[in-house]
Amino acid sequence: RCKAVSRFHISREWLHRLSTFAEPGPITNFDFLCPHGLISPRRAKDLNSYYAEVPSAAWDYLHQEFGGGPVCSSLQYCVTCQNEFLRLQTKRNAELAAFKQLQKMERSPSVRWHHPPNLITRSWFSRWERFVLNHDEEPPPAIDNSSLLTRPAKEGGVVRLKQSGNYMTFTRDMWLFFVNVYGGGPEVFLVHDHQPTADEVAKWDEERQRDLLNATEDDLQLNVTQLTLDNGDSDHEDFGDTHS
Ligand SMILES: [Zn+2]
Ligand SMILES: [Zn+2]
């Protein structure tokens, strides 16, 4: 679209493929451009390392020979993509901070857990983890725990935990946090008998509530201290220590 300019931008990654492989495939300028053909916010920080400039004769030749694109002779920021990028960064930071608070609560000796541990598939949690730790990743979809459950006909259709399920354990508060943000289900507990009924879960909820009401000022004070202490990022790169 900018015919007057004689230099064209081309993906360095694609140029590398061109020099390495017999079939580099079509030009992949979306390596550094957003879907609108403007600068991708994910690449803005070290943009120069993602593209090279070639004279128009070279571009014309490569473009004709290999196809792909898009044509780019000037680089401009994309307001739409920049806003979306910032929105996701805010979401990542908020969710990571919330989860770290919940981890501290889990370790706190003054919190009693009435529910058995909650479970979420390892694959879903890994996607969430990748999302909050990488600015390249999209948010995960709704939670789907159905693969963790089985309903053997010979036991009258009672829902149980599968023996082979690939899951991670979480506190009830963590489960509520994730399901509030992402939706999905079903709620699954680490019990090897039948999965708890809604009534059983409600009973645990009541016990938990009673605990919170009976907690002394000191207990609450302690909790608040533990929740606000240590906001450093000492151990957040790996959640595996407490949840594998
Ligand atoms: Zn252009
Ligand atoms: Zn864009």
PDB file of C-alpha atoms and ligand atoms in Angstrom:
ATOM      1  CA  ARG A   1       0.000   0.000   0.000  1.00  0.00           C
ATOM      2  CA  CYS A   2       2.996   2.306   0.215  1.00  0.00           C
ATOM      3  CA  LYS A   3       4.355   2.069  -3.302  1.00  0.00           C
ATOM      4  CA  ALA A   4       6.519   5.179  -3.035  1.00  0.00           C
ATOM      5  CA  VAL A   5       8.750   3.525  -0.432  1.00  0.00           C
ATOM      6  CA  SER A   6      11.473   1.357  -1.824  1.00  0.00           C
ATOM      7  CA  ARG A   7      12.285  -0.782   1.251  1.00  0.00           C
ATOM      8  CA  PHE A   8      10.089  -3.645   2.327  1.00  0.00           C
ATOM      9  CA  HIS A   9       9.895  -5.436   5.680  1.00  0.00           C
ATOM     10  CA  ILE A  10      10.197  -9.197   5.713  1.00  0.00           C
ATOM     11  CA  SER A  11      10.209 -11.766   8.515  1.00  0.00           C
ATOM     12  CA  ARG A  12      13.688 -12.745   9.651  1.00  0.00           C
ATOM     13  CA  GLU A  13      12.383 -16.143  10.647  1.00  0.00           C
ATOM     14  CA  TRP A  14      11.144 -16.691   7.107  1.00  0.00           C
ATOM     15  CA  LEU A  15      14.462 -15.496   5.639  1.00  0.00           C
ATOM     16  CA  HIS A  16      16.152 -18.024   7.887  1.00  0.00           C
ATOM     17  CA  ARG A  17      13.914 -20.785   6.507  1.00  0.00           C
ATOM     18  CA  LEU A  18      14.694 -19.565   2.992  1.00  0.00           C
ATOM     19  CA  SER A  19      18.404 -19.960   3.634  1.00  0.00           C
ATOM     20  CA  THR A  20      18.023 -23.311   5.401  1.00  0.00           C
ATOM     21  CA  PHE A  21      15.299 -25.265   3.660  1.00  0.00           C
ATOM     22  CA  ALA A  22      14.536 -26.100   0.055  1.00  0.00           C
ATOM     23  CA  GLU A  23      10.854 -25.254   0.671  1.00  0.00           C
ATOM     24  CA  PRO A  24      10.532 -22.245   3.007  1.00  0.00           C
ATOM     25  CA  GLY A  25       6.777 -21.956   2.336  1.00  0.00           C
ATOM     26  CA  PRO A  26       4.891 -18.644   1.961  1.00  0.00           C
ATOM     27  CA  ILE A  27       6.334 -15.455   3.534  1.00  0.00           C
ATOM     28  CA  THR A  28       5.205 -15.172   7.183  1.00  0.00           C
ATOM     29  CA  ASN A  29       5.172 -11.473   7.982  1.00  0.00           C
ATOM     30  CA  PHE A  30       2.572 -12.130  10.682  1.00  0.00           C
ATOM     31  CA  ASP A  31       5.635 -13.161  12.710  1.00  0.00           C
ATOM     32  CA  PHE A  32       5.851  -9.461  13.588  1.00  0.00           C
ATOM     33  CA  LEU A  33       2.550  -8.016  12.312  1.00  0.00           C
ATOM     34  CA  CYS A  34      -0.858  -8.142  13.981  1.00  0.00           C
ATOM     35  CA  PRO A  35      -3.918  -9.526  12.151  1.00  0.00           C
ATOM     36  CA  HIS A  36      -4.524  -5.973  10.872  1.00  0.00           C
ATOM     37  CA  GLY A  37      -1.098  -5.833   9.202  1.00  0.00           C
ATOM     38  CA  LEU A  38       0.298  -3.369  11.782  1.00  0.00           C
ATOM     39  CA  ILE A  39       2.959  -3.884  14.484  1.00  0.00           C
ATOM     40  CA  SER A  40       2.121  -6.783  16.787  1.00  0.00           C
ATOM     41  CA  PRO A  41       2.281  -5.547  20.422  1.00  0.00           C
ATOM     42  CA  ARG A  42       3.882  -8.861  21.361  1.00  0.00           C
ATOM     43  CA  ARG A  43       6.855  -7.947  19.159  1.00  0.00           C
ATOM     44  CA  ALA A  44       6.987  -4.222  19.863  1.00  0.00           C
ATOM     45  CA  LYS A  45       9.679  -4.507  22.550  1.00  0.00           C
ATOM     46  CA  ASP A  46      12.400  -5.916  20.264  1.00  0.00           C
ATOM     47  CA  LEU A  47      10.735  -5.363  16.920  1.00  0.00           C
ATOM     48  CA  ASN A  48      14.010  -4.970  15.015  1.00  0.00           C
ATOM     49  CA  SER A  49      14.993  -8.548  15.682  1.00  0.00           C
ATOM     50  CA  TYR A  50      11.873  -9.852  13.951  1.00  0.00           C
ATOM     51  CA  TYR A  51      12.180  -8.268  10.515  1.00  0.00           C
ATOM     52  CA  ALA A  52      14.755  -7.351   7.903  1.00  0.00           C
ATOM     53  CA  GLU A  53      14.488  -4.699   5.223  1.00  0.00           C
ATOM     54  CA  VAL A  54      14.862  -5.645   1.586  1.00  0.00           C
ATOM     55  CA  PRO A  55      14.783  -3.485  -1.570  1.00  0.00           C
ATOM     56  CA  SER A  56      11.565  -3.546  -3.567  1.00  0.00           C
ATOM     57  CA  ALA A  57      13.047  -5.644  -6.385  1.00  0.00           C
ATOM     58  CA  ALA A  58      13.965  -8.391  -3.898  1.00  0.00           C
ATOM     59  CA  TRP A  59      10.560  -8.194  -2.231  1.00  0.00           C
ATOM     60  CA  ASP A  60       8.749  -8.401  -5.562  1.00  0.00           C
ATOM     61  CA  TYR A  61      10.780 -11.440  -6.552  1.00  0.00           C
ATOM     62  CA  LEU A  62      10.305 -13.307  -3.235  1.00  0.00           C
ATOM     63  CA  HIS A  63       6.646 -12.399  -2.994  1.00  0.00           C
ATOM     64  CA  GLN A  64       5.987 -13.632  -6.509  1.00  0.00           C
ATOM     65  CA  GLU A  65       8.012 -16.797  -5.993  1.00  0.00           C
ATOM     66  CA  PHE A  66       6.715 -17.858  -2.569  1.00  0.00           C
ATOM     67  CA  GLY A  67       3.482 -15.944  -1.933  1.00  0.00           C
ATOM     68  CA  GLY A  68       2.318 -15.126   1.601  1.00  0.00           C
ATOM     69  CA  GLY A  69       2.683 -11.676   3.071  1.00  0.00           C
ATOM     70  CA  PRO A  70       1.268  -9.273   3.976  1.00  0.00           C
ATOM     71  CA  VAL A  71       3.137  -6.550   2.064  1.00  0.00           C
ATOM     72  CA  CYS A  72       4.685  -4.111   4.524  1.00  0.00           C
ATOM     73  CA  SER A  73       6.759  -1.082   3.682  1.00  0.00           C
ATOM     74  CA  SER A  74       5.969   1.049   6.722  1.00  0.00           C
ATOM     75  CA  LEU A  75       5.473   0.045  10.346  1.00  0.00           C
ATOM     76  CA  GLN A  76       2.667   1.486  12.435  1.00  0.00           C
ATOM     77  CA  TYR A  77       1.247   0.682  15.857  1.00  0.00           C
ATOM     78  CA  CYS A  78      -2.193  -0.903  16.106  1.00  0.00           C
ATOM     79  CA  VAL A  79      -4.467   0.722  18.702  1.00  0.00           C
ATOM     80  CA  THR A  80      -6.907  -2.193  18.688  1.00  0.00           C
ATOM     81  CA  CYS A  81      -4.252  -4.834  19.315  1.00  0.00           C
ATOM     82  CA  GLN A  82      -2.381  -2.673  21.804  1.00  0.00           C
ATOM     83  CA  ASN A  83      -5.540  -2.256  23.911  1.00  0.00           C
ATOM     84  CA  GLU A  84      -6.233  -5.985  23.826  1.00  0.00           C
ATOM     85  CA  PHE A  85      -2.605  -6.718  24.745  1.00  0.00           C
ATOM     86  CA  LEU A  86      -2.804  -4.402  27.768  1.00  0.00           C
ATOM     87  CA  ARG A  87      -6.125  -5.904  28.819  1.00  0.00           C
ATOM     88  CA  LEU A  88      -4.601  -9.392  28.812  1.00  0.00           C
ATOM     89  CA  GLN A  89      -1.501  -8.205  30.695  1.00  0.00           C
ATOM     90  CA  THR A  90      -3.746  -6.771  33.417  1.00  0.00           C
ATOM     91  CA  LYS A  91      -5.733 -10.004  33.529  1.00  0.00           C
ATOM     92  CA  ARG A  92      -2.520 -12.078  33.834  1.00  0.00           C
ATOM     93  CA  ASN A  93      -1.159  -9.969  36.672  1.00  0.00           C
ATOM     94  CA  ALA A  94      -4.446  -9.964  38.577  1.00  0.00           C
ATOM     95  CA  GLU A  95      -4.940 -13.730  38.285  1.00  0.00           C
ATOM     96  CA  LEU A  96      -1.356 -14.513  39.193  1.00  0.00           C
ATOM     97  CA  ALA A  97      -1.562 -12.285  42.282  1.00  0.00           C
ATOM     98  CA  ALA A  98      -4.872 -13.842  43.336  1.00  0.00           C
ATOM     99  CA  PHE A  99      -3.533 -17.359  42.918  1.00  0.00           C
ATOM    100  CA  LYS A 100      -0.415 -16.586  44.955  1.00  0.00           C
ATOM    101  CA  GLN A 101      -2.602 -15.284  47.767  1.00  0.00           C
ATOM    102  CA  LEU A 102      -4.614 -18.494  47.677  1.00  0.00           C
ATOM    103  CA  GLN A 103      -1.400 -20.529  47.825  1.00  0.00           C
ATOM    104  CA  LYS A 104      -0.341 -18.634  50.945  1.00  0.00           C
ATOM    105  CA  MET A 105      -3.719 -19.319  52.490  1.00  0.00           C
ATOM    106  CA  GLU A 106      -3.311 -22.998  51.656  1.00  0.00           C
ATOM    107  CA  ARG A 107      -0.025 -23.113  53.577  1.00  0.00           C
ATOM    108  CA  SER A 108      -1.379 -21.148  56.525  1.00  0.00           C
ATOM    109  CA  PRO A 109      -1.657 -23.367  59.629  1.00  0.00           C
ATOM    110  CA  SER A 110      -4.629 -21.369  60.938  1.00  0.00           C
ATOM    111  CA  VAL A 111      -6.926 -22.223  58.027  1.00  0.00           C
ATOM    112  CA  ARG A 112      -8.826 -25.502  58.350  1.00  0.00           C
ATOM    113  CA  TRP A 113     -10.021 -27.194  55.190  1.00  0.00           C
ATOM    114  CA  HIS A 114     -13.278 -29.069  55.575  1.00  0.00           C
ATOM    115  CA  HIS A 115     -13.602 -30.130  51.967  1.00  0.00           C
ATOM    116  CA  PRO A 116     -11.476 -32.863  50.452  1.00  0.00           C
ATOM    117  CA  PRO A 117      -9.061 -31.425  47.878  1.00  0.00           C
ATOM    118  CA  ASN A 118     -10.603 -30.157  44.636  1.00  0.00           C
ATOM    119  CA  LEU A 119      -9.282 -31.469  41.347  1.00  0.00           C
ATOM    120  CA  ILE A 120      -8.706 -29.861  37.954  1.00  0.00           C
ATOM    121  CA  THR A 121      -7.243 -31.607  34.919  1.00  0.00           C
ATOM    122  CA  ARG A 122      -3.516 -31.116  34.597  1.00  0.00           C
ATOM    123  CA  SER A 123      -3.948 -30.029  30.969  1.00  0.00           C
ATOM    124  CA  TRP A 124      -6.291 -27.159  31.890  1.00  0.00           C
ATOM    125  CA  PHE A 125      -4.076 -25.921  34.706  1.00  0.00           C
ATOM    126  CA  SER A 126      -1.018 -26.053  32.420  1.00  0.00           C
ATOM    127  CA  ARG A 127      -2.821 -23.885  29.888  1.00  0.00           C
ATOM    128  CA  TRP A 128      -3.703 -21.361  32.565  1.00  0.00           C
ATOM    129  CA  GLU A 129      -0.109 -21.402  33.824  1.00  0.00           C
ATOM    130  CA  ARG A 130       1.232 -20.813  30.312  1.00  0.00           C
ATOM    131  CA  PHE A 131      -1.232 -17.955  29.874  1.00  0.00           C
ATOM    132  CA  VAL A 132      -0.261 -16.079  33.051  1.00  0.00           C
ATOM    133  CA  LEU A 133       3.486 -16.610  32.592  1.00  0.00           C
ATOM    134  CA  ASN A 134       3.781 -15.803  28.847  1.00  0.00           C
ATOM    135  CA  HIS A 135       2.567 -12.731  27.030  1.00  0.00           C
ATOM    136  CA  ASP A 136       2.289 -14.835  23.853  1.00  0.00           C
ATOM    137  CA  GLU A 137      -0.406 -17.146  25.193  1.00  0.00           C
ATOM    138  CA  GLU A 138      -4.178 -16.796  24.961  1.00  0.00           C
ATOM    139  CA  PRO A 139      -6.359 -17.414  28.062  1.00  0.00           C
ATOM    140  CA  PRO A 140      -7.514 -21.010  28.577  1.00  0.00           C
ATOM    141  CA  PRO A 141     -11.080 -22.087  27.691  1.00  0.00           C
ATOM    142  CA  ALA A 142     -13.722 -23.072  30.270  1.00  0.00           C
ATOM    143  CA  ILE A 143     -12.639 -25.833  32.682  1.00  0.00           C
ATOM    144  CA  ASP A 144     -13.635 -29.331  31.568  1.00  0.00           C
ATOM    145  CA  ASN A 145     -13.221 -31.948  34.277  1.00  0.00           C
ATOM    146  CA  SER A 146     -15.455 -34.567  32.661  1.00  0.00           C
ATOM    147  CA  SER A 147     -12.462 -36.720  31.714  1.00  0.00           C
ATOM    148  CA  LEU A 148     -11.732 -37.261  35.430  1.00  0.00           C
ATOM    149  CA  LEU A 149     -15.030 -38.983  36.178  1.00  0.00           C
ATOM    150  CA  THR A 150     -16.527 -42.335  35.374  1.00  0.00           C
ATOM    151  CA  ARG A 151     -19.987 -43.782  35.948  1.00  0.00           C
ATOM    152  CA  PRO A 152     -19.615 -47.569  36.007  1.00  0.00           C
ATOM    153  CA  ALA A 153     -22.907 -49.256  35.083  1.00  0.00           C
ATOM    154  CA  LYS A 154     -22.240 -52.186  37.402  1.00  0.00           C
ATOM    155  CA  GLU A 155     -22.326 -49.792  40.377  1.00  0.00           C
ATOM    156  CA  GLY A 156     -25.713 -48.381  39.445  1.00  0.00           C
ATOM    157  CA  GLY A 157     -24.374 -45.312  37.675  1.00  0.00           C
ATOM    158  CA  VAL A 158     -22.698 -43.738  40.716  1.00  0.00           C
ATOM    159  CA  VAL A 159     -20.171 -41.079  39.672  1.00  0.00           C
ATOM    160  CA  ARG A 160     -16.599 -41.814  40.756  1.00  0.00           C
ATOM    161  CA  LEU A 161     -13.120 -40.550  40.189  1.00  0.00           C
ATOM    162  CA  LYS A 162     -11.310 -42.400  37.394  1.00  0.00           C
ATOM    163  CA  GLN A 163      -8.194 -44.237  38.540  1.00  0.00           C
ATOM    164  CA  SER A 164      -6.206 -43.023  35.574  1.00  0.00           C
ATOM    165  CA  GLY A 165      -7.228 -39.351  35.775  1.00  0.00           C
ATOM    166  CA  ASN A 166      -4.482 -36.804  35.103  1.00  0.00           C
ATOM    167  CA  TYR A 167      -5.299 -34.077  37.625  1.00  0.00           C
ATOM    168  CA  MET A 168      -3.821 -31.640  40.105  1.00  0.00           C
ATOM    169  CA  THR A 169      -5.167 -30.854  43.572  1.00  0.00           C
ATOM    170  CA  PHE A 170      -6.383 -27.457  44.748  1.00  0.00           C
ATOM    171  CA  THR A 171      -8.099 -25.943  47.770  1.00  0.00           C
ATOM    172  CA  ARG A 172     -11.807 -25.226  47.460  1.00  0.00           C
ATOM    173  CA  ASP A 173     -11.028 -21.501  47.350  1.00  0.00           C
ATOM    174  CA  MET A 174      -8.729 -22.047  44.375  1.00  0.00           C
ATOM    175  CA  TRP A 175     -11.408 -24.063  42.606  1.00  0.00           C
ATOM    176  CA  LEU A 176     -13.987 -21.324  43.259  1.00  0.00           C
ATOM    177  CA  PHE A 177     -11.557 -18.729  41.955  1.00  0.00           C
ATOM    178  CA  PHE A 178     -10.887 -20.598  38.713  1.00  0.00           C
ATOM    179  CA  VAL A 179     -14.509 -21.526  38.064  1.00  0.00           C
ATOM    180  CA  ASN A 180     -15.644 -17.950  38.756  1.00  0.00           C
ATOM    181  CA  VAL A 181     -13.189 -16.600  36.208  1.00  0.00           C
ATOM    182  CA  TYR A 182     -13.410 -19.272  33.505  1.00  0.00           C
ATOM    183  CA  GLY A 183     -16.621 -21.214  34.131  1.00  0.00           C
ATOM    184  CA  GLY A 184     -17.012 -24.867  33.258  1.00  0.00           C
ATOM    185  CA  GLY A 185     -17.086 -27.926  35.504  1.00  0.00           C
ATOM    186  CA  PRO A 186     -18.009 -30.314  36.943  1.00  0.00           C
ATOM    187  CA  GLU A 187     -16.612 -29.845  40.439  1.00  0.00           C
ATOM    188  CA  VAL A 188     -14.543 -32.938  41.275  1.00  0.00           C
ATOM    189  CA  PHE A 189     -13.146 -33.912  44.673  1.00  0.00           C
ATOM    190  CA  LEU A 190     -10.290 -36.213  45.579  1.00  0.00           C
ATOM    191  CA  VAL A 191     -12.391 -38.996  47.117  1.00  0.00           C
ATOM    192  CA  HIS A 192     -12.221 -42.613  46.093  1.00  0.00           C
ATOM    193  CA  ASP A 193     -15.745 -43.450  47.185  1.00  0.00           C
ATOM    194  CA  HIS A 194     -18.634 -41.849  45.243  1.00  0.00           C
ATOM    195  CA  GLN A 195     -18.307 -38.114  44.488  1.00  0.00           C
ATOM    196  CA  PRO A 196     -19.953 -35.995  47.229  1.00  0.00           C
ATOM    197  CA  THR A 197     -23.575 -34.950  46.814  1.00  0.00           C
ATOM    198  CA  ALA A 198     -24.627 -31.286  46.775  1.00  0.00           C
ATOM    199  CA  ASP A 199     -25.854 -31.752  50.385  1.00  0.00           C
ATOM    200  CA  GLU A 200     -22.485 -33.033  51.542  1.00  0.00           C
ATOM    201  CA  VAL A 201     -20.716 -30.120  49.899  1.00  0.00           C
ATOM    202  CA  ALA A 202     -23.190 -27.690  51.498  1.00  0.00           C
ATOM    203  CA  LYS A 203     -22.426 -29.209  54.906  1.00  0.00           C
ATOM    204  CA  TRP A 204     -18.689 -28.610  54.432  1.00  0.00           C
ATOM    205  CA  ASP A 205     -19.454 -25.077  53.319  1.00  0.00           C
ATOM    206  CA  GLU A 206     -21.406 -24.501  56.548  1.00  0.00           C
ATOM    207  CA  GLU A 207     -18.562 -25.839  58.690  1.00  0.00           C
ATOM    208  CA  ARG A 208     -16.163 -23.575  56.878  1.00  0.00           C
ATOM    209  CA  GLN A 209     -18.467 -20.592  57.469  1.00  0.00           C
ATOM    210  CA  ARG A 210     -18.752 -21.437  61.162  1.00  0.00           C
ATOM    211  CA  ASP A 211     -14.957 -21.593  61.434  1.00  0.00           C
ATOM    212  CA  LEU A 212     -14.620 -18.169  59.915  1.00  0.00           C
ATOM    213  CA  LEU A 213     -17.253 -16.719  62.272  1.00  0.00           C
ATOM    214  CA  ASN A 214     -15.620 -18.330  65.337  1.00  0.00           C
ATOM    215  CA  ALA A 215     -12.142 -17.222  64.399  1.00  0.00           C
ATOM    216  CA  THR A 216     -10.701 -14.888  67.003  1.00  0.00           C
ATOM    217  CA  GLU A 217      -9.391 -11.468  66.171  1.00  0.00           C
ATOM    218  CA  ASP A 218      -5.893 -12.917  66.495  1.00  0.00           C
ATOM    219  CA  ASP A 219      -6.553 -15.647  63.932  1.00  0.00           C
ATOM    220  CA  LEU A 220      -7.886 -13.125  61.464  1.00  0.00           C
ATOM    221  CA  GLN A 221      -4.958 -10.835  62.129  1.00  0.00           C
ATOM    222  CA  LEU A 222      -2.576 -13.714  61.485  1.00  0.00           C
ATOM    223  CA  ASN A 223      -4.310 -14.586  58.253  1.00  0.00           C
ATOM    224  CA  VAL A 224      -4.144 -11.052  56.976  1.00  0.00           C
ATOM    225  CA  THR A 225      -0.441 -10.871  57.836  1.00  0.00           C
ATOM    226  CA  GLN A 226       0.311 -14.095  56.050  1.00  0.00           C
ATOM    227  CA  LEU A 227      -1.659 -13.048  53.030  1.00  0.00           C
ATOM    228  CA  THR A 228       0.150  -9.763  52.643  1.00  0.00           C
ATOM    229  CA  LEU A 229       3.666 -10.884  53.564  1.00  0.00           C
ATOM    230  CA  ASP A 230       6.183 -11.853  50.945  1.00  0.00           C
ATOM    231  CA  ASN A 231       4.843 -10.265  47.828  1.00  0.00           C
ATOM    232  CA  GLY A 232       8.169 -10.945  46.121  1.00  0.00           C
ATOM    233  CA  ASP A 233       8.216 -13.221  43.107  1.00  0.00           C
ATOM    234  CA  SER A 234      10.444 -15.823  44.712  1.00  0.00           C
ATOM    235  CA  ASP A 235       8.604 -18.993  43.762  1.00  0.00           C
ATOM    236  CA  HIS A 236       5.901 -18.183  41.223  1.00  0.00           C
ATOM    237  CA  GLU A 237       7.749 -19.503  38.183  1.00  0.00           C
ATOM    238  CA  ASP A 238       6.835 -23.009  39.199  1.00  0.00           C
ATOM    239  CA  PHE A 239       3.605 -23.990  40.911  1.00  0.00           C
ATOM    240  CA  GLY A 240       4.508 -27.654  40.763  1.00  0.00           C
ATOM    241  CA  ASP A 241       5.853 -27.827  44.310  1.00  0.00           C
ATOM    242  CA  THR A 242       2.463 -27.753  45.961  1.00  0.00           C
ATOM    243  CA  HIS A 243       0.214 -29.002  43.205  1.00  0.00           C
ATOM    244  CA  SER A 244       1.681 -32.027  41.555  1.00  0.00           C
TER     245      SER A 244
HETATM  246 ZN    ZN B   1       2.910  -1.017   4.757  1.00  0.00          ZN
HETATM  247 ZN    ZN B   2      -3.992  -5.076  15.063  1.00  0.00          ZN
END
